Short mmCIF file of C-alpha atoms and ligand atoms in Angstrom, two decimals:
data_model
loop_
_atom_site.label_atom_id
_atom_site.label_comp_id
_atom_site.label_asym_id
_atom_site.label_seq_id
_atom_site.Cartn_x
_atom_site.Cartn_y
_atom_site.Cartn_z
CA UNK A 1 0.26 -0.06 0.44
CA UNK A 2 1.65 3.05 -0.58
CA UNK A 3 0.38 6.53 1.14
CA UNK A 4 0.91 10.12 -0.70
CA UNK A 5 0.29 13.45 2.03
CA UNK A 6 -0.60 16.77 0.08
CA UNK A 7 -0.50 19.56 2.29
CA UNK A 8 -2.79 22.83 2.30
CA UNK A 9 -1.35 25.96 2.55
CA UNK A 10 -0.88 29.60 3.58
CA UNK A 11 -0.17 32.42 2.26
CA UNK A 12 1.21 35.07 4.63
CA UNK A 13 1.29 37.62 1.62
CA UNK A 14 0.98 38.10 -2.17
CA UNK A 15 -2.18 37.88 -2.54
CA UNK A 16 -3.62 37.83 -6.59
CA UNK A 17 -0.38 37.64 -7.38
CA UNK A 18 0.75 34.90 -8.91
CA UNK A 19 -0.71 35.63 -11.91
CA UNK A 20 0.12 38.77 -12.45
CA UNK A 21 4.06 37.77 -11.95
CA UNK A 22 4.47 38.84 -8.97
CA UNK A 23 5.64 37.88 -5.88
CA UNK A 24 3.98 35.92 -2.70
CA UNK A 25 5.61 34.01 0.40
CA UNK A 26 3.10 31.00 1.22
CA UNK A 27 4.35 27.91 3.44
CA UNK A 28 2.82 23.96 3.51
CA UNK A 29 0.09 23.56 6.31
CA UNK A 30 0.22 20.89 8.49
CA UNK A 31 -2.82 19.79 7.34
CA UNK A 32 -3.31 18.62 4.31
CA UNK A 33 -5.00 15.32 2.28
CA UNK A 34 -3.89 12.07 2.27
CA UNK A 35 -4.48 9.41 -0.48
CA UNK A 36 -4.04 5.53 0.14
CA UNK A 37 -3.68 3.69 -3.47
CA UNK A 38 -2.90 0.63 -4.54
CA UNK A 39 -2.39 -1.40 -7.28
CA UNK A 40 -5.49 -3.26 -9.40
CA UNK A 41 -6.39 -5.43 -12.29
CA UNK A 42 -7.99 -4.28 -14.95
CA UNK A 43 -7.98 -0.43 -17.31
CA UNK A 44 -9.84 1.71 -14.58
CA UNK A 45 -8.75 3.98 -11.72
CA UNK A 46 -11.44 4.17 -9.09
CA UNK A 47 -11.30 7.15 -6.23
CA UNK A 48 -13.16 7.11 -3.13
CA UNK A 49 -13.16 10.23 -0.86
CA UNK A 50 -13.97 8.60 2.34
CA UNK A 51 -14.56 13.02 4.21
CA UNK A 52 -17.36 12.71 1.32
CA UNK A 53 -18.53 8.87 1.04
CA UNK A 54 -18.48 9.57 -2.42
CA UNK A 55 -16.74 7.56 -5.73
CA UNK A 56 -15.81 7.63 -9.07
CA UNK A 57 -14.93 5.46 -11.53
CA UNK A 58 -13.16 6.01 -15.05
CA UNK A 59 -10.71 4.94 -18.33
CA UNK A 60 -6.94 4.89 -17.09
CA UNK A 61 -7.08 6.53 -20.74
CA UNK A 62 -8.48 9.47 -22.21
CA UNK A 63 -11.78 9.88 -18.55
CA UNK A 64 -14.39 11.46 -19.14
CA UNK A 65 -14.80 14.74 -17.84
CA UNK A 66 -17.65 15.61 -15.44
CA UNK A 67 -18.28 17.99 -12.57
CA UNK A 68 -17.01 18.44 -8.76
CA UNK A 69 -14.68 16.55 -6.57
CA UNK A 70 -14.79 14.20 -9.53
CA UNK A 71 -12.44 16.11 -11.86
CA UNK A 72 -9.88 16.08 -9.81
CA UNK A 73 -8.71 12.75 -10.10
CA UNK A 74 -9.68 12.18 -14.33
CA UNK A 75 -7.89 15.37 -13.94
CA UNK A 76 -4.79 14.17 -12.56
CA UNK A 77 -4.49 11.04 -14.14
CA UNK A 78 -5.03 12.70 -17.10
CA UNK A 79 -2.50 14.73 -17.44
CA UNK A 80 0.14 12.44 -16.22
CA UNK A 81 -0.66 10.35 -19.14
CA UNK A 82 0.14 13.17 -21.69
CA UNK A 83 3.53 14.10 -19.31
CA UNK A 84 4.07 10.21 -21.06
CA UNK A 85 3.44 8.28 -17.35
CA UNK A 86 2.61 4.59 -18.07
CA UNK A 87 0.10 4.53 -15.43
CA UNK A 88 -0.96 1.28 -14.07
CA UNK A 89 -5.66 1.10 -13.08
CA UNK A 90 -4.29 1.41 -9.13
CA UNK A 91 -7.55 1.76 -6.28
CA UNK A 92 -6.93 5.81 -4.58
CA UNK A 93 -8.51 6.43 -1.30
CA UNK A 94 -8.72 10.48 -0.02
CA UNK A 95 -9.09 11.88 3.15
CA UNK A 96 -8.47 15.43 4.62
CA UNK A 97 -7.80 17.37 7.12
CA UNK A 98 -8.30 21.08 5.37
CA UNK A 99 -11.63 22.76 5.13
CA UNK A 100 -12.92 22.90 2.09
CA UNK A 101 -13.48 26.10 0.25
CA UNK A 102 -11.35 28.22 3.33
CA UNK A 103 -8.68 29.45 1.64
CA UNK A 104 -6.00 27.77 2.51
CA UNK A 105 -6.02 25.57 -0.48
CA UNK A 106 -7.90 22.11 0.09
CA UNK A 107 -7.43 21.62 -3.56
CA UNK A 108 -4.17 21.68 -4.05
CA UNK A 109 -3.32 19.43 -1.40
CA UNK A 110 -5.57 16.69 -3.04
CA UNK A 111 -3.88 16.86 -6.87
CA UNK A 112 -0.73 16.73 -4.89
CA UNK A 113 -0.70 13.84 -3.27
CA UNK A 114 -2.93 12.09 -6.20
CA UNK A 115 -0.54 13.19 -8.38
CA UNK A 116 3.05 11.69 -5.86
CA UNK A 117 0.14 8.21 -5.19
CA UNK A 118 -0.18 7.64 -9.02
CA UNK A 119 3.47 7.63 -10.02
CA UNK A 120 4.83 5.43 -7.08
CA UNK A 121 2.01 3.31 -7.52
CA UNK A 122 3.21 2.98 -11.18
CA UNK A 123 6.77 2.82 -9.76
CA UNK A 124 7.61 6.63 -11.65
CA UNK A 125 10.30 8.71 -11.15
CA UNK A 126 9.13 11.72 -9.42
CA UNK A 127 9.72 14.41 -12.44
CA UNK A 128 10.22 18.54 -11.22
CA UNK A 129 8.64 19.65 -9.08
CA UNK A 130 7.78 23.06 -11.23
CA UNK A 131 7.03 20.55 -13.25
CA UNK A 132 4.39 18.75 -11.39
CA UNK A 133 3.64 21.92 -9.79
CA UNK A 134 2.79 23.84 -14.07
CA UNK A 135 0.88 19.88 -14.12
CA UNK A 136 -1.33 20.18 -10.76
CA UNK A 137 -2.34 23.77 -11.88
CA UNK A 138 -2.82 22.34 -15.45
CA UNK A 139 -6.02 19.93 -13.82
CA UNK A 140 -7.35 23.06 -11.62
CA UNK A 141 -7.75 25.98 -14.84
CA UNK A 142 -8.84 22.49 -17.65
CA UNK A 143 -10.88 20.42 -15.94
CA UNK A 144 -12.15 21.58 -12.64
CA UNK A 145 -12.51 24.94 -14.43
CA UNK A 146 -10.23 27.50 -11.58
CA UNK A 147 -8.19 29.95 -13.64
CA UNK A 148 -5.82 29.77 -11.06
CA UNK A 149 -2.28 30.32 -11.16
CA UNK A 150 0.69 28.20 -9.76
CA UNK A 151 0.56 29.60 -6.09
CA UNK A 152 -1.23 26.73 -4.34
CA UNK A 153 0.71 24.19 -6.17
CA UNK A 154 3.93 25.26 -5.79
CA UNK A 155 3.61 25.88 -1.80
CA UNK A 156 2.22 23.01 -1.52
CA UNK A 157 5.20 20.75 -3.29
CA UNK A 158 8.08 23.12 -3.24
CA UNK A 159 8.56 24.72 0.79
CA UNK A 160 10.43 23.63 2.96
CA UNK A 161 10.16 22.58 6.65
CA UNK A 162 9.91 25.73 9.40
CA UNK A 163 9.71 28.42 6.50
CA UNK A 164 8.05 30.08 4.33
CA UNK A 165 8.81 30.59 0.10
CA UNK A 166 9.19 33.87 -1.65
CA UNK A 167 7.72 32.84 -5.14
CA UNK A 168 8.89 35.40 -8.17
CA UNK A 169 5.77 34.21 -9.99
CA UNK A 170 7.56 36.03 -13.59
CA UNK A 171 11.10 33.92 -13.07
CA UNK A 172 9.68 31.63 -11.38
CA UNK A 173 12.71 31.91 -8.61
CA UNK A 174 12.34 30.65 -5.44
CA UNK A 175 13.71 31.35 -1.96
CA UNK A 176 13.16 29.85 1.26
CA UNK A 177 12.41 31.95 3.87
CA UNK A 178 13.20 31.56 7.68
CA UNK A 179 9.76 31.90 9.53
CA UNK A 180 10.63 32.37 13.02
CA UNK A 181 7.65 33.53 15.08
CA UNK A 182 8.85 33.38 18.39
CA UNK A 183 6.09 33.29 20.73
CA UNK A 184 3.69 35.04 19.01
CA UNK A 185 1.25 33.03 16.81
CA UNK A 186 -0.30 32.66 12.81
CA UNK A 187 -3.85 31.02 13.17
CA UNK A 188 -6.86 31.14 10.98
CA UNK A 189 -10.07 31.60 11.34
CA UNK A 190 -13.15 30.31 9.27
CA UNK A 191 -15.91 33.26 7.26
CA UNK A 192 -18.75 30.81 7.96
CA UNK A 193 -18.99 31.96 3.85
CA UNK A 194 -17.24 29.19 1.72
CA UNK A 195 -15.79 30.24 -1.28
CA UNK A 196 -15.18 28.71 -4.87
CA UNK A 197 -12.80 28.98 -7.86
CA UNK A 198 -14.00 27.58 -10.27
CA UNK A 199 -17.31 30.23 -9.75
CA UNK A 200 -17.54 34.42 -9.08
CA UNK A 201 -15.87 36.89 -8.54
CA UNK A 202 -12.24 34.92 -9.21
CA UNK A 203 -12.06 34.02 -12.76
CA UNK A 204 -13.92 37.70 -13.66
CA UNK A 205 -10.24 38.86 -11.64
CA UNK A 206 -8.39 37.13 -13.77
CA UNK A 207 -9.77 38.73 -16.59
CA UNK A 208 -9.71 42.43 -15.17
CA UNK A 209 -6.03 41.79 -14.24
CA UNK A 210 -5.79 40.36 -18.38
CA UNK A 211 -7.78 43.44 -19.99
CA UNK A 212 -5.42 45.64 -17.68
CA UNK A 213 -1.47 44.36 -18.74
CA UNK A 214 -3.72 44.92 -22.61
CA UNK A 215 -4.58 48.57 -21.59
CA UNK A 216 -0.55 49.21 -20.33
CA UNK A 217 1.10 46.73 -22.88
CA UNK A 218 2.77 44.96 -20.50
CA UNK A 219 3.18 40.83 -19.79
CA UNK A 220 2.72 41.04 -15.79
CA UNK A 221 0.52 43.09 -14.19
CA UNK A 222 3.20 42.91 -11.41
CA UNK A 223 5.46 45.09 -13.97
CA UNK A 224 3.55 48.37 -14.57
CA UNK A 225 4.10 51.73 -14.14
CA UNK A 226 2.21 52.55 -11.54
CA UNK A 227 1.43 56.15 -13.81
CA UNK A 228 -0.33 54.94 -16.30
CA UNK A 229 -1.98 52.45 -13.59
CA UNK A 230 -3.33 55.15 -12.72
CA UNK A 231 -5.13 56.72 -15.76
CA UNK A 232 -5.97 53.30 -16.47
CA UNK A 233 -10.52 52.74 -15.83
CA UNK A 234 -12.36 51.90 -13.00
CA UNK A 235 -11.95 49.68 -11.91
CA UNK A 236 -8.56 48.64 -13.62
CA UNK A 237 -6.33 51.52 -11.69
CA UNK A 238 -7.97 49.83 -8.68
CA UNK A 239 -6.78 45.94 -9.77
CA UNK A 240 -3.45 47.37 -10.23
CA UNK A 241 -2.71 49.10 -7.44
CA UNK A 242 -3.42 46.52 -5.33
CA UNK A 243 -0.99 44.76 -7.74
CA UNK A 244 1.62 46.99 -7.12
CA UNK A 245 1.54 47.74 -3.79
CA UNK A 246 0.99 43.70 -2.66
CA UNK A 247 4.35 42.78 -4.36
CA UNK A 248 5.69 45.37 -2.64
CA UNK A 249 4.31 44.17 1.43
CA UNK A 250 6.18 41.01 0.04
CA UNK A 251 9.54 42.88 0.49
CA UNK A 252 8.83 44.36 3.09
CA UNK A 253 7.81 41.17 5.38
CA UNK A 254 10.28 39.68 4.42
CA UNK A 255 12.44 42.03 5.22
CA UNK A 256 10.56 42.61 8.36
CA UNK A 257 10.59 39.51 9.17
CA UNK A 258 14.55 39.54 9.22
CA UNK A 259 14.31 41.98 11.21
CA UNK A 260 11.72 40.41 13.93
CA UNK A 261 9.64 43.07 13.88
CA UNK A 262 5.81 41.26 14.41
CA UNK A 263 4.60 43.80 14.43
CA UNK A 264 4.99 45.95 11.22
CA UNK A 265 4.66 42.19 9.84
CA UNK A 266 0.79 42.71 11.31
CA UNK A 267 0.88 46.07 10.50
CA UNK A 268 1.32 44.76 6.85
CA UNK A 269 -1.49 41.93 7.10
CA UNK A 270 -3.65 44.87 7.96
CA UNK A 271 -2.53 46.81 4.91
CA UNK A 272 -3.57 43.19 2.68
CA UNK A 273 -6.68 43.08 3.59
CA UNK A 274 -7.73 46.39 3.15
CA UNK A 275 -6.53 46.98 -0.12
CA UNK A 276 -8.72 43.15 -1.16
CA UNK A 277 -11.15 44.69 0.24
CA UNK A 278 -11.17 48.77 -1.19
CA UNK A 279 -9.42 48.13 -4.69
CA UNK A 280 -9.14 44.25 -5.36
CA UNK A 281 -12.15 44.23 -4.28
CA UNK A 282 -12.77 40.51 -2.63
CA UNK A 283 -13.93 40.46 0.46
CA UNK A 284 -17.77 39.29 2.17
CA UNK A 285 -19.69 40.52 4.49
CA UNK A 286 -18.50 37.36 6.83
CA UNK A 287 -15.04 38.10 5.95
CA UNK A 288 -15.37 41.77 7.07
CA UNK A 289 -16.64 40.16 10.37
CA UNK A 290 -14.62 37.97 10.34
CA UNK A 291 -11.35 39.72 10.52
CA UNK A 292 -13.00 42.42 13.05
CA UNK A 293 -13.80 40.40 15.84
CA UNK A 294 -9.84 38.69 15.21
CA UNK A 295 -8.39 42.61 15.33
CA UNK A 296 -11.77 42.87 18.70
CA UNK A 297 -9.31 39.87 20.25
CA UNK A 298 -5.84 41.70 19.99
CA UNK A 299 -4.74 40.22 16.94
CA UNK A 300 -0.81 42.84 15.51
CA UNK A 301 -2.99 41.77 11.77
CA UNK A 302 -4.96 39.82 9.80
CA UNK A 303 -6.42 39.45 6.23
CA UNK A 304 -7.82 37.03 4.15
CA UNK A 305 -6.41 33.98 2.84
CA UNK A 306 -6.45 32.75 -0.70
CA UNK A 307 -8.74 33.91 -3.58
CA UNK A 308 -10.76 35.64 -1.97
CA UNK A 309 -14.92 36.21 -1.33
CA UNK A 310 -15.15 33.78 1.75
CA UNK A 311 -12.68 31.63 2.80
CA UNK A 312 -10.48 31.95 5.95
CA UNK A 313 -8.90 35.41 6.93
CA UNK A 314 -5.21 34.58 8.86
CA UNK A 315 -3.86 36.16 12.57
CA UNK A 316 -0.92 37.79 13.67
CA UNK A 317 -1.08 37.09 17.83
CA UNK A 318 1.33 38.63 20.42
CA UNK A 319 2.08 36.61 22.83
CA UNK A 320 0.20 35.88 26.00
CA UNK A 321 -2.74 36.17 23.50
CA UNK A 322 -5.94 34.18 23.54
CA UNK A 323 -7.30 32.24 20.99
CA UNK A 324 -10.40 33.25 19.77
CA UNK A 325 -12.29 30.32 20.13
CA UNK A 326 -12.86 28.07 16.93
CA UNK A 327 -8.84 29.35 15.85
CA UNK A 328 -6.44 27.63 13.65
CA UNK A 329 -3.32 27.31 14.79
CA UNK A 330 -1.35 27.08 11.18
CA UNK A 331 2.58 26.27 11.34
CA UNK A 332 5.02 25.55 8.55
CA UNK A 333 5.12 21.99 7.67
CA UNK A 334 6.88 19.65 5.02
CA UNK A 335 6.34 19.77 1.85
CA UNK A 336 4.65 17.08 -0.38
CA UNK A 337 6.02 13.33 0.59
CA UNK A 338 5.02 9.61 0.30
CA UNK A 339 4.71 8.51 4.41
C1 GLA B 401 -6.15 31.30 -5.21
C2 GLA B 401 -5.65 30.62 -6.31
C3 GLA B 401 -4.15 30.99 -5.91
C4 GLA B 401 -3.59 32.59 -6.13
C5 GLA B 401 -4.65 32.84 -4.29
C6 GLA B 401 -4.98 34.32 -4.23
O1 GLA B 401 -6.29 30.72 -3.64
O2 GLA B 401 -5.73 29.47 -6.39
O3 GLA B 401 -4.02 30.39 -7.59
O4 GLA B 401 -4.97 33.37 -6.86
O5 GLA B 401 -6.37 32.48 -4.50
O6 GLA B 401 -3.83 34.76 -4.36
#
């Protein structure tokens, strides 16, 4: 029996920058998805989603497309096949503890664990992890229908223990940044509003960013000129300003971490949230109420994480603060691996 783990992730800062060629600073968390796999006879793949109490079965070669959670297994199998990997018929059992629709990337946890499990069952060596991240991202884009970037998959596959990962999405240069918080605590709290990437605001923001790139004649919005961006029509001006300022906050956060100035990290969290709310317009009332609750409880900073429009809020608490009920402490964990 093979067992593979894929982690969820928290993005410390750098939101909606990945598909704009900007910077982000995620870390893999200890929560994730475990996929157990065993080879079977025949030419089908059986998938059991233990948490949902649902099953799927499909052909190993050229699986048919479907909606919902089943798209993940089919997409991973199809994309690994298209990459020339000779897969074997198998049974996959999946279970996880990353809350679904939370902005902690249960989907990248599932995709990466499935990939490692399928590769191991097939006796195939592990491909380059950045290539594997791209492959998982194609599953999201082309099979699940969410036009997400590479943030979650790179975080799940390339993060290092005890560190966050500075990712430059224009070059894919990666740099581990030690995450030593001393007695401070990072925690997330669900807002009660689930987000769903395959629909709604996320894909619309991507379209707006593409339109802004075309209007400005740049390949990556993160490299736009701020004065030219200010002359764009609304809302493209605001979207671009968020991307440029959020990008600067990533390196400001790294500098603050190096100086052990966690108050400053908290302030940058607050600024990031205000920008996501006012310029990127990716908040919802439940998220605002959660930010207020965390701030009232003593957080030095609080911000929405992930794609927005619901999901969890991340907060940084000074030593000795009593965390509000329901908070989930998050610490950096290992990247996706076989167990
Ligand atoms: C989601 C997507 C990522 C990224 C974030 C926003 O988590 O999956 O690719 O765009 O939203 O930073």
